[in-house]
Coordinates of C-alpha atoms and ligand atoms in Angstrom, one line a residue:
M734 CA -21.2 33.1 43.1
N735 CA -17.2 32.4 41.9
C736 CA -16.5 35.0 39.7
R737 CA -13.2 36.8 38.7
C738 CA -12.1 39.0 35.9
N739 CA -10.4 37.7 33.5
E740 CA -7.8 39.2 30.8
E741 CA -8.6 36.6 27.7
L742 CA -12.2 36.9 28.0
E743 CA -11.4 41.8 28.9
Y744 CA -9.1 41.2 25.6
F745 CA -11.7 40.0 23.3
V746 CA -14.5 42.3 24.9
K747 CA -11.8 45.3 24.3
E748 CA -11.8 43.5 20.0
A749 CA -15.5 43.4 19.8
K750 CA -15.6 46.7 21.3
K751 CA -14.3 48.5 18.4
V752 CA -17.5 47.7 16.2
T753 CA -20.1 49.1 18.6
K754 CA -19.5 52.3 17.3
K755 CA -21.5 51.2 13.0
G756 CA -24.4 49.9 15.3
K757 CA -27.3 51.5 16.8
V758 CA -29.2 51.4 20.4
A759 CA -33.1 51.0 19.8
S760 CA -35.1 53.7 20.0
Y761 CA -38.7 52.1 19.0
I762 CA -39.5 51.8 22.2
P763 CA -38.6 55.3 23.9
A764 CA -37.2 54.0 27.1
L765 CA -34.3 51.4 25.9
A766 CA -32.8 54.1 23.9
E767 CA -31.3 56.2 26.7
A768 CA -28.5 52.7 26.2
S769 CA -24.9 54.1 26.1
G770 CA -24.0 52.9 22.8
D771 CA -20.2 52.2 22.6
D772 CA -21.1 49.9 26.4
L773 CA -19.7 45.9 26.2
S774 CA -19.8 43.6 28.7
A775 CA -19.5 39.6 29.0
A776 CA -20.0 36.5 31.4
V777 CA -19.3 32.9 31.4
Y778 CA -20.7 30.6 33.7
Y779 CA -19.8 27.2 34.6
G780 CA -21.1 24.1 35.1
D781 CA -19.0 23.2 37.9
G782 CA -20.8 26.9 39.6
T783 CA -16.9 29.4 38.4
C784 CA -17.2 32.1 36.2
L785 CA -15.3 34.3 34.7
Y786 CA -16.4 38.4 33.1
A787 CA -15.1 41.7 31.4
G788 CA -16.6 44.6 31.7
D789 CA -19.1 46.2 33.5
V790 CA -21.4 43.1 33.7
K791 CA -22.7 44.5 37.2
K792 CA -25.1 46.9 34.9
V793 CA -28.8 45.8 34.1
F794 CA -30.9 45.9 31.5
T795 CA -34.0 44.3 29.8
L796 CA -34.4 40.9 28.2
Q797 CA -36.4 41.5 26.5
S798 CA -36.5 38.4 23.6
I799 CA -34.6 36.2 25.3
S800 CA -37.8 36.5 27.8
K801 CA -39.0 34.2 25.2
V802 CA -36.8 31.7 26.4
L803 CA -37.7 31.5 29.7
S804 CA -42.0 32.0 28.6
L805 CA -41.7 28.7 26.3
A806 CA -39.9 26.8 29.0
L807 CA -42.5 27.7 31.7
V808 CA -45.4 27.6 29.3
L809 CA -44.1 24.0 28.0
M810 CA -43.6 22.0 31.4
D811 CA -47.4 23.2 32.2
H812 CA -49.3 22.8 29.5
G813 CA -47.1 20.1 28.0
P814 CA -45.0 19.7 24.0
N815 CA -48.5 18.9 22.2
K816 CA -50.7 21.7 23.7
V817 CA -48.5 24.1 23.1
F818 CA -47.7 23.3 19.6
Q819 CA -51.2 23.0 18.7
Y820 CA -51.2 27.6 18.9
V821 CA -47.6 27.7 17.7
G822 CA -45.5 26.1 15.7
K823 CA -41.1 25.3 14.8
E824 CA -40.0 26.8 12.0
P825 CA -38.2 30.7 11.3
T826 CA -39.4 32.3 9.2
G827 CA -36.8 34.5 7.8
D828 CA -38.4 37.9 8.4
P829 CA -38.1 40.6 11.1
F830 CA -39.5 39.4 14.6
N831 CA -42.8 41.9 14.4
S832 CA -43.4 40.9 11.1
I833 CA -46.7 40.9 10.2
I834 CA -47.1 39.6 6.9
K835 CA -46.6 34.9 7.7
L836 CA -49.5 35.0 9.7
E837 CA -51.9 35.7 7.6
T838 CA -50.1 34.2 4.3
D839 CA -49.0 30.4 6.0
N840 CA -51.7 29.0 7.7
P841 CA -53.7 31.4 8.7
G842 CA -53.8 32.9 11.9
K843 CA -50.7 30.4 13.5
P844 CA -47.1 31.4 14.1
L845 CA -44.3 29.9 12.3
N846 CA -42.7 29.5 15.9
P847 CA -42.2 31.2 19.6
M848 CA -39.6 33.3 18.9
I849 CA -40.9 35.4 17.2
N850 CA -43.1 38.0 18.8
A851 CA -46.3 36.3 17.2
G852 CA -45.4 33.2 18.8
A853 CA -44.1 34.7 22.4
L854 CA -47.5 36.7 22.4
V855 CA -49.3 33.1 22.0
V856 CA -47.4 31.3 25.2
T857 CA -47.5 34.4 27.4
S858 CA -51.3 33.8 27.0
M859 CA -50.7 30.1 28.5
I860 CA -49.2 31.1 31.8
K861 CA -50.8 29.8 34.3
G862 CA -52.5 31.7 36.8
T863 CA -56.1 33.8 37.8
S864 CA -55.0 37.4 37.7
S865 CA -52.3 39.3 35.0
A866 CA -50.3 40.2 37.7
D867 CA -50.8 36.6 39.2
K868 CA -49.2 35.4 36.4
I869 CA -46.9 37.2 35.9
E870 CA -44.7 36.9 39.4
Y871 CA -45.0 33.3 39.2
L872 CA -43.5 33.9 35.8
L873 CA -40.8 36.6 37.6
N874 CA -40.3 33.6 40.2
F875 CA -39.2 31.0 37.5
V876 CA -37.0 33.7 36.5
R877 CA -36.0 34.3 39.5
T878 CA -35.1 30.3 40.0
L879 CA -33.1 29.8 36.9
A880 CA -30.9 32.8 38.2
N881 CA -31.5 32.1 41.8
D882 CA -31.6 35.3 42.7
Q883 CA -34.8 36.3 44.3
S884 CA -33.9 40.7 43.7
I885 CA -34.6 40.0 40.0
S886 CA -37.4 42.3 39.3
I887 CA -39.1 43.9 36.2
C888 CA -38.0 48.1 35.2
Q889 CA -41.8 49.6 35.5
R890 CA -40.1 52.0 33.3
V891 CA -40.1 50.4 30.0
S892 CA -42.4 47.9 30.3
E893 CA -44.9 51.4 30.3
S894 CA -42.7 52.7 28.3
E895 CA -44.0 49.7 25.3
F896 CA -47.4 49.2 26.6
E897 CA -48.3 52.4 25.2
T898 CA -45.9 52.2 22.0
S899 CA -47.0 48.2 21.5
M900 CA -49.7 48.9 18.3
I901 CA -47.9 46.7 15.8
N902 CA -48.1 43.9 19.3
R903 CA -51.6 44.4 19.6
S904 CA -52.4 44.1 16.2
M905 CA -50.7 40.6 15.8
C906 CA -53.1 39.5 19.0
Y907 CA -55.7 40.8 17.1
Y908 CA -55.7 38.8 14.0
M909 CA -54.5 35.8 15.8
K910 CA -58.0 36.5 18.1
E911 CA -59.7 36.1 14.4
Y912 CA -58.6 32.0 14.1
E913 CA -58.8 31.1 18.1
I914 CA -55.4 30.7 17.8
F915 CA -55.0 33.4 21.3
R916 CA -57.4 33.2 23.1
G917 CA -56.5 35.6 25.8
E918 CA -57.5 38.9 26.4
V919 CA -55.6 41.2 24.1
E920 CA -54.9 44.3 27.6
E921 CA -53.6 41.8 29.8
V922 CA -51.9 39.3 27.7
I923 CA -49.8 43.0 26.0
D924 CA -49.4 44.1 30.0
I925 CA -48.2 40.9 30.3
Y926 CA -46.0 40.4 28.0
T927 CA -43.9 43.9 28.4
K928 CA -43.2 43.6 31.4
Q929 CA -42.0 39.9 30.7
C930 CA -40.1 41.9 28.5
A931 CA -39.0 44.0 30.7
I932 CA -37.4 42.1 33.4
Q933 CA -34.3 42.9 34.1
M934 CA -30.8 41.7 35.7
N935 CA -27.5 41.8 34.9
S936 CA -24.8 39.4 32.1
L937 CA -23.3 37.9 34.7
D938 CA -27.5 36.2 36.1
L939 CA -28.1 35.8 32.6
A940 CA -25.2 33.8 32.2
K941 CA -25.8 32.1 34.9
I942 CA -29.3 31.1 33.3
G943 CA -27.8 30.2 29.4
S944 CA -25.3 27.5 32.0
V945 CA -29.2 26.1 32.6
F946 CA -29.8 25.3 29.7
A947 CA -25.7 24.4 28.9
L948 CA -26.5 21.8 31.2
N949 CA -29.6 20.2 30.3
G950 CA -31.9 22.0 33.0
K951 CA -30.1 20.8 36.0
H952 CA -29.2 23.8 37.6
P953 CA -25.5 24.7 38.5
E954 CA -25.7 26.0 41.9
T955 CA -28.7 24.4 43.3
G956 CA -27.7 20.8 41.6
K957 CA -32.1 21.5 41.4
Q958 CA -33.9 20.0 37.9
I959 CA -35.3 23.0 37.0
I960 CA -36.4 22.1 34.1
P961 CA -36.8 18.5 32.0
T962 CA -34.4 17.6 30.3
D963 CA -36.8 17.0 26.8
I964 CA -38.2 21.3 27.6
A965 CA -34.8 22.0 27.9
R966 CA -33.6 20.7 24.5
I967 CA -36.8 21.7 22.7
C968 CA -35.7 25.2 24.1
K969 CA -32.2 24.9 23.1
T970 CA -33.5 23.7 19.5
F971 CA -35.7 26.9 19.4
M972 CA -32.0 29.1 20.0
V973 CA -30.5 27.6 17.2
T974 CA -33.2 27.5 14.5
C975 CA -35.0 31.1 15.7
G976 CA -33.0 32.8 18.6
M977 CA -30.8 35.4 16.2
Y978 CA -33.8 36.7 14.6
N979 CA -33.7 36.8 10.6
A980 CA -30.3 36.2 10.9
S981 CA -30.5 32.7 13.3
G982 CA -28.7 31.4 9.5
E983 CA -25.3 33.2 9.0
F984 CA -25.3 33.5 12.9
A985 CA -25.4 29.1 12.6
I986 CA -22.5 29.1 10.3
K987 CA -19.9 32.1 11.4
I988 CA -20.9 31.2 15.8
G989 CA -22.8 28.0 15.7
I990 CA -23.9 28.1 19.2
P991 CA -27.4 27.8 21.0
A992 CA -28.2 31.6 21.6
K993 CA -30.8 34.0 22.1
S994 CA -30.9 38.0 22.0
G995 CA -32.9 40.5 23.0
V996 CA -33.4 44.0 21.7
S997 CA -31.4 46.1 24.7
G998 CA -28.6 44.6 23.4
G999 CA -28.8 41.0 25.6
I1000 CA -27.0 38.0 24.4
M1001 CA -27.6 34.6 26.4
G1002 CA -26.1 32.0 25.0
L1003 CA -24.2 28.3 26.0
S1004 CA -21.9 25.7 24.9
P1005 CA -24.2 21.7 25.5
N1006 CA -22.4 21.2 28.4
Q1007 CA -20.3 23.5 29.6
F1008 CA -21.2 27.1 30.1
G1009 CA -23.7 29.4 30.0
I1010 CA -22.7 33.1 28.0
G1011 CA -24.7 36.8 28.9
I1012 CA -23.2 39.4 26.7
F1013 CA -24.9 43.1 27.0
G1014 CA -24.1 45.6 24.1
P1015 CA -26.8 47.8 23.7
A1016 CA -25.9 49.0 20.1
L1017 CA -27.4 46.8 17.6
N1018 CA -27.2 46.0 14.2
E1019 CA -29.3 46.3 11.1
K1020 CA -31.1 42.8 12.1
G1021 CA -31.6 44.4 15.9
N1022 CA -29.0 42.4 17.5
S1023 CA -26.2 43.1 19.4
I1024 CA -23.4 44.0 16.8
A1025 CA -20.3 44.4 19.2
G1026 CA -22.1 40.9 21.1
I1027 CA -22.0 39.3 17.9
R1028 CA -18.3 39.9 17.5
L1029 CA -17.8 38.8 20.4
L1030 CA -19.3 35.7 20.1
E1031 CA -16.7 35.6 16.1
L1032 CA -13.9 35.3 18.5
L1033 CA -15.0 34.0 21.6
S1034 CA -16.0 30.7 18.9
A1035 CA -13.0 31.3 16.6
N1036 CA -10.4 31.0 19.2
Y1037 CA -12.2 28.4 21.8
N1038 CA -13.9 26.1 19.3
L1039 CA -17.5 26.6 20.0
S1040 CA -19.6 25.8 17.0
I1041 CA -22.3 22.3 17.7
F1042 CA -22.0 21.9 13.7
Ligands
LIG1333 N1 -40.4 43.6 23.3 C1 -40.0 43.2 22.2 C2 -40.8 43.3 21.1 O1 -42.5 42.7 21.3 C3 -38.9 42.5 22.3 C4 -38.0 42.5 20.2 C5 -36.6 42.2 21.1 O2 -36.5 41.5 22.0 N2 -36.9 41.9 19.1 O3 -40.9 44.0 20.6

């Protein structure tokens, strides 16, 4: 990887860092509460394989909800969009990521999209394999291929910490099981899902994965088509419409790029046909998005005209 620290990016990271004090590290998954709130790092990975970074980009964090885009890509590749969208919808919710309410009020039992927890749990239940170990290994290998980094692993402590506390996610699985939308075994899927969310990497790897989506599924290092173009397009569209939870509309207006966040404070973004962005800033705003990460993207979008709209 041809990576170097970049002064301009460092300047924007320093500026964005000023807002970390206003945010709070997630604590509902106990192990996440240990992150230090004033961290902020960012990497930009270009289609030609060069990359720029600022901040402590070697710091490793868990993907959390960012993993929803990756599991979706894999499941779409294995089952095809028609089958997948029988069980999960394509519409934004306007509700928090772990909200259960629309499962009852809107098309009972069918989650509105794969970027909210209910939809992601259905997607995870469709991952191929003969055992839960097999399924998570299959997903992990896909993520390793996307990052072209075989060392990517699962943070056991974070996955166990979430597994022990995921009662709302379990509730949603049982609710959807009643309607035969969710067809897996609840404990098995919670096991896979919490491990999927605990896949850990640094912002350089995350930026590289973002660049695969930016290049319509083609890997900038290996030149291989990892994800078919039409599936990369579906994933990017979900990132625009639902990627930042119930702040996706405001994000689209202010920043205007496909992006997906996670409660660990990670954000994977991209500029189509140009580069991927990986950010780690664990202090979150009230919607659960990295507060300094959003600020940084605002600065980058305004300065480099990144909005796709
Ligand atoms: N593992 C987290 C959960 O299911 C992921 C949520 C998130 O990052 N927003 O609650």
